[in-house]
Amino acid sequence: KKRKYEMARPASMTKIGPKRVKIVRVRGGNHKYRAMRLEYGNFSWGSEAIAKKTKILDVNYNASNNELVRTKTLVKNTVVQIDAVPFREWYKQHYGVVLGKKKADKEEKEDAKVSEATKKKQAARRKTMGVLESSLEDQFRQGRLYA
């Protein structure tokens, strides 16, 4: 005989859109939260050891099924495009370098006031930072990152 605790539930098939979450009652009277639609996600930049909440723009690739790409379904291990702004702002604040600008635009100086202590910290960090890959720079220039 099949047991109640062996019962499975249908997949949530999370899509991109305004946040919609269903509450599911589970064993023991506890609750699980099924995301039906999501607009934002928490994404990390591994080499810089940071994570930022950013908007999910598009689903680009899914190794398991092309149907999931066509219907813009979010599952584990899906390659999505996200908004680059939170990471660009963090990089500028941490290293004092603006990402996503062309070489000609870099000559322009901004009027932002930064203290001397902050400038020293940023200069020290720039000495230890690695070189950003050209593909990543192109993504920052477009304002969309692959995650």
PDB file of C-alpha atoms in Angstrom:
ATOM      1  CA  LYS A   1       0.000   0.000   0.000  1.00  0.00           C
ATOM      2  CA  LYS A   2       1.186   3.512  -0.776  1.00  0.00           C
ATOM      3  CA  ARG A   3       1.829   5.693   2.270  1.00  0.00           C
ATOM      4  CA  LYS A   4       0.849   9.329   2.693  1.00  0.00           C
ATOM      5  CA  TYR A   5       4.464  10.384   3.399  1.00  0.00           C
ATOM      6  CA  GLU A   6       5.570   8.869   0.053  1.00  0.00           C
ATOM      7  CA  MET A   7       3.262  11.199  -1.860  1.00  0.00           C
ATOM      8  CA  ALA A   8       4.967  13.674  -4.175  1.00  0.00           C
ATOM      9  CA  ARG A   9       3.673  17.083  -5.242  1.00  0.00           C
ATOM     10  CA  PRO A  10       3.605  18.663  -8.684  1.00  0.00           C
ATOM     11  CA  ALA A  11       6.628  20.757  -9.662  1.00  0.00           C
ATOM     12  CA  SER A  12       6.211  24.477  -9.034  1.00  0.00           C
ATOM     13  CA  MET A  13       7.516  25.461 -12.518  1.00  0.00           C
ATOM     14  CA  THR A  14       8.585  28.943 -11.391  1.00  0.00           C
ATOM     15  CA  LYS A  15       8.305  31.631 -14.074  1.00  0.00           C
ATOM     16  CA  ILE A  16       9.685  35.182 -14.380  1.00  0.00           C
ATOM     17  CA  GLY A  17       7.206  37.829 -13.249  1.00  0.00           C
ATOM     18  CA  PRO A  18       5.867  39.727 -10.231  1.00  0.00           C
ATOM     19  CA  LYS A  19       6.425  37.718  -7.042  1.00  0.00           C
ATOM     20  CA  ARG A  20       3.723  35.111  -6.378  1.00  0.00           C
ATOM     21  CA  VAL A  21       4.319  32.544  -3.626  1.00  0.00           C
ATOM     22  CA  LYS A  22       1.982  29.736  -2.521  1.00  0.00           C
ATOM     23  CA  ILE A  23       2.042  28.377   1.020  1.00  0.00           C
ATOM     24  CA  VAL A  24       1.856  24.572   1.160  1.00  0.00           C
ATOM     25  CA  ARG A  25       0.966  22.740   4.355  1.00  0.00           C
ATOM     26  CA  VAL A  26       3.299  19.773   4.903  1.00  0.00           C
ATOM     27  CA  ARG A  27       3.728  16.981   7.401  1.00  0.00           C
ATOM     28  CA  GLY A  28       3.612  18.082  11.011  1.00  0.00           C
ATOM     29  CA  GLY A  29       1.548  21.175  10.193  1.00  0.00           C
ATOM     30  CA  ASN A  30       4.609  23.020   8.931  1.00  0.00           C
ATOM     31  CA  HIS A  31       4.722  25.218   5.841  1.00  0.00           C
ATOM     32  CA  LYS A  32       6.747  25.246   2.649  1.00  0.00           C
ATOM     33  CA  TYR A  33       6.745  28.137   0.224  1.00  0.00           C
ATOM     34  CA  ARG A  34       6.337  27.457  -3.500  1.00  0.00           C
ATOM     35  CA  ALA A  35       7.475  30.285  -5.754  1.00  0.00           C
ATOM     36  CA  MET A  36       5.115  30.423  -8.714  1.00  0.00           C
ATOM     37  CA  ARG A  37       6.667  33.612 -10.128  1.00  0.00           C
ATOM     38  CA  LEU A  38       9.837  35.482  -9.211  1.00  0.00           C
ATOM     39  CA  GLU A  39      11.288  38.781 -10.381  1.00  0.00           C
ATOM     40  CA  TYR A  40      14.428  39.042  -8.223  1.00  0.00           C
ATOM     41  CA  GLY A  41      17.067  36.616  -7.002  1.00  0.00           C
ATOM     42  CA  ASN A  42      20.190  36.567  -4.857  1.00  0.00           C
ATOM     43  CA  PHE A  43      23.227  36.017  -7.091  1.00  0.00           C
ATOM     44  CA  SER A  44      26.858  35.670  -6.057  1.00  0.00           C
ATOM     45  CA  TRP A  45      30.102  36.667  -7.746  1.00  0.00           C
ATOM     46  CA  GLY A  46      32.329  33.819  -6.625  1.00  0.00           C
ATOM     47  CA  SER A  47      35.758  35.281  -7.317  1.00  0.00           C
ATOM     48  CA  GLU A  48      34.875  38.514  -5.470  1.00  0.00           C
ATOM     49  CA  ALA A  49      33.059  36.671  -2.651  1.00  0.00           C
ATOM     50  CA  ILE A  50      29.937  38.854  -2.694  1.00  0.00           C
ATOM     51  CA  ALA A  51      26.232  38.289  -3.293  1.00  0.00           C
ATOM     52  CA  LYS A  52      23.672  40.862  -4.394  1.00  0.00           C
ATOM     53  CA  LYS A  53      19.917  40.825  -4.886  1.00  0.00           C
ATOM     54  CA  THR A  54      19.236  41.695  -8.505  1.00  0.00           C
ATOM     55  CA  LYS A  55      16.511  41.509 -11.136  1.00  0.00           C
ATOM     56  CA  ILE A  56      16.226  38.432 -13.352  1.00  0.00           C
ATOM     57  CA  LEU A  57      15.881  39.628 -16.946  1.00  0.00           C
ATOM     58  CA  ASP A  58      15.704  36.499 -19.093  1.00  0.00           C
ATOM     59  CA  VAL A  59      16.241  32.726 -19.251  1.00  0.00           C
ATOM     60  CA  ASN A  60      18.987  31.928 -21.766  1.00  0.00           C
ATOM     61  CA  TYR A  61      19.875  28.249 -21.463  1.00  0.00           C
ATOM     62  CA  ASN A  62      18.804  25.085 -19.743  1.00  0.00           C
ATOM     63  CA  ALA A  63      20.808  21.896 -20.196  1.00  0.00           C
ATOM     64  CA  SER A  64      17.884  19.622 -19.367  1.00  0.00           C
ATOM     65  CA  ASN A  65      15.178  20.966 -21.670  1.00  0.00           C
ATOM     66  CA  ASN A  66      14.773  23.690 -24.314  1.00  0.00           C
ATOM     67  CA  GLU A  67      11.071  23.912 -23.467  1.00  0.00           C
ATOM     68  CA  LEU A  68      12.066  25.467 -20.124  1.00  0.00           C
ATOM     69  CA  VAL A  69      13.958  28.217 -21.996  1.00  0.00           C
ATOM     70  CA  ARG A  70      11.024  28.945 -24.303  1.00  0.00           C
ATOM     71  CA  THR A  71       8.563  29.195 -21.389  1.00  0.00           C
ATOM     72  CA  LYS A  72      11.095  31.136 -19.226  1.00  0.00           C
ATOM     73  CA  THR A  73      10.905  28.604 -16.395  1.00  0.00           C
ATOM     74  CA  LEU A  74      13.364  28.956 -13.494  1.00  0.00           C
ATOM     75  CA  VAL A  75      14.863  25.725 -12.181  1.00  0.00           C
ATOM     76  CA  LYS A  76      18.179  24.795 -10.643  1.00  0.00           C
ATOM     77  CA  ASN A  77      21.197  25.159 -12.960  1.00  0.00           C
ATOM     78  CA  THR A  78      19.377  27.414 -15.453  1.00  0.00           C
ATOM     79  CA  VAL A  79      21.526  30.084 -17.124  1.00  0.00           C
ATOM     80  CA  VAL A  80      19.777  33.442 -16.775  1.00  0.00           C
ATOM     81  CA  GLN A  81      20.593  37.056 -17.610  1.00  0.00           C
ATOM     82  CA  ILE A  82      20.540  39.425 -14.638  1.00  0.00           C
ATOM     83  CA  ASP A  83      20.822  43.181 -14.155  1.00  0.00           C
ATOM     84  CA  ALA A  84      24.480  44.251 -13.751  1.00  0.00           C
ATOM     85  CA  VAL A  85      23.853  47.484 -11.789  1.00  0.00           C
ATOM     86  CA  PRO A  86      24.214  46.132  -8.192  1.00  0.00           C
ATOM     87  CA  PHE A  87      27.537  44.444  -9.044  1.00  0.00           C
ATOM     88  CA  ARG A  88      28.806  47.484 -10.974  1.00  0.00           C
ATOM     89  CA  GLU A  89      28.015  49.768  -8.011  1.00  0.00           C
ATOM     90  CA  TRP A  90      29.739  47.415  -5.565  1.00  0.00           C
ATOM     91  CA  TYR A  91      32.842  47.236  -7.798  1.00  0.00           C
ATOM     92  CA  LYS A  92      33.015  51.023  -8.035  1.00  0.00           C
ATOM     93  CA  GLN A  93      32.627  51.422  -4.266  1.00  0.00           C
ATOM     94  CA  HIS A  94      35.135  48.643  -3.456  1.00  0.00           C
ATOM     95  CA  TYR A  95      37.870  49.288  -6.036  1.00  0.00           C
ATOM     96  CA  GLY A  96      37.098  52.800  -7.228  1.00  0.00           C
ATOM     97  CA  VAL A  97      36.900  51.530 -10.824  1.00  0.00           C
ATOM     98  CA  VAL A  98      33.839  52.030 -13.029  1.00  0.00           C
ATOM     99  CA  LEU A  99      32.953  48.892 -15.004  1.00  0.00           C
ATOM    100  CA  GLY A 100      31.259  48.931 -18.381  1.00  0.00           C
ATOM    101  CA  LYS A 101      32.707  52.157 -19.760  1.00  0.00           C
ATOM    102  CA  LYS A 102      34.620  52.375 -22.998  1.00  0.00           C
ATOM    103  CA  LYS A 103      38.248  53.542 -23.033  1.00  0.00           C
ATOM    104  CA  ALA A 104      37.341  57.038 -24.338  1.00  0.00           C
ATOM    105  CA  ASP A 105      34.749  57.549 -21.581  1.00  0.00           C
ATOM    106  CA  LYS A 106      37.232  56.724 -18.798  1.00  0.00           C
ATOM    107  CA  GLU A 107      39.040  60.044 -19.229  1.00  0.00           C
ATOM    108  CA  GLU A 108      36.066  62.002 -17.911  1.00  0.00           C
ATOM    109  CA  LYS A 109      36.320  62.749 -14.204  1.00  0.00           C
ATOM    110  CA  GLU A 110      33.300  62.483 -11.928  1.00  0.00           C
ATOM    111  CA  ASP A 111      32.502  65.052  -9.255  1.00  0.00           C
ATOM    112  CA  ALA A 112      31.917  62.461  -6.523  1.00  0.00           C
ATOM    113  CA  LYS A 113      33.699  63.427  -3.296  1.00  0.00           C
ATOM    114  CA  VAL A 114      35.773  60.587  -1.874  1.00  0.00           C
ATOM    115  CA  SER A 115      37.874  60.895   1.264  1.00  0.00           C
ATOM    116  CA  GLU A 116      41.634  60.347   1.195  1.00  0.00           C
ATOM    117  CA  ALA A 117      41.357  57.306   3.481  1.00  0.00           C
ATOM    118  CA  THR A 118      38.893  55.694   1.067  1.00  0.00           C
ATOM    119  CA  LYS A 119      41.159  56.456  -1.876  1.00  0.00           C
ATOM    120  CA  LYS A 120      44.078  54.752  -0.063  1.00  0.00           C
ATOM    121  CA  LYS A 121      41.971  51.655   0.657  1.00  0.00           C
ATOM    122  CA  GLN A 122      40.792  51.439  -2.934  1.00  0.00           C
ATOM    123  CA  ALA A 123      44.342  51.843  -4.246  1.00  0.00           C
ATOM    124  CA  ALA A 124      45.555  49.023  -1.985  1.00  0.00           C
ATOM    125  CA  ARG A 125      42.700  46.790  -3.163  1.00  0.00           C
ATOM    126  CA  ARG A 126      43.453  47.573  -6.818  1.00  0.00           C
ATOM    127  CA  LYS A 127      47.003  46.254  -6.345  1.00  0.00           C
ATOM    128  CA  THR A 128      45.682  42.847  -5.256  1.00  0.00           C
ATOM    129  CA  MET A 129      42.728  42.577  -7.668  1.00  0.00           C
ATOM    130  CA  GLY A 130      43.019  40.356 -10.699  1.00  0.00           C
ATOM    131  CA  VAL A 131      42.302  41.249 -14.313  1.00  0.00           C
ATOM    132  CA  LEU A 132      38.660  41.121 -15.364  1.00  0.00           C
ATOM    133  CA  GLU A 133      37.939  38.834 -18.323  1.00  0.00           C
ATOM    134  CA  SER A 134      37.039  40.592 -21.561  1.00  0.00           C
ATOM    135  CA  SER A 135      33.761  38.647 -21.840  1.00  0.00           C
ATOM    136  CA  LEU A 136      32.746  39.857 -18.378  1.00  0.00           C
ATOM    137  CA  GLU A 137      33.614  43.447 -19.298  1.00  0.00           C
ATOM    138  CA  ASP A 138      31.418  43.148 -22.404  1.00  0.00           C
ATOM    139  CA  GLN A 139      28.550  41.932 -20.245  1.00  0.00           C
ATOM    140  CA  PHE A 140      28.976  44.895 -17.871  1.00  0.00           C
ATOM    141  CA  ARG A 141      29.007  47.237 -20.886  1.00  0.00           C
ATOM    142  CA  GLN A 142      25.661  45.777 -22.012  1.00  0.00           C
ATOM    143  CA  GLY A 143      24.283  46.014 -18.475  1.00  0.00           C
ATOM    144  CA  ARG A 144      23.378  42.309 -18.407  1.00  0.00           C
ATOM    145  CA  LEU A 145      25.336  39.495 -16.756  1.00  0.00           C
ATOM    146  CA  TYR A 146      25.014  35.759 -17.322  1.00  0.00           C
ATOM    147  CA  ALA A 147      24.412  33.852 -14.092  1.00  0.00           C
TER     148      ALA A 147
END
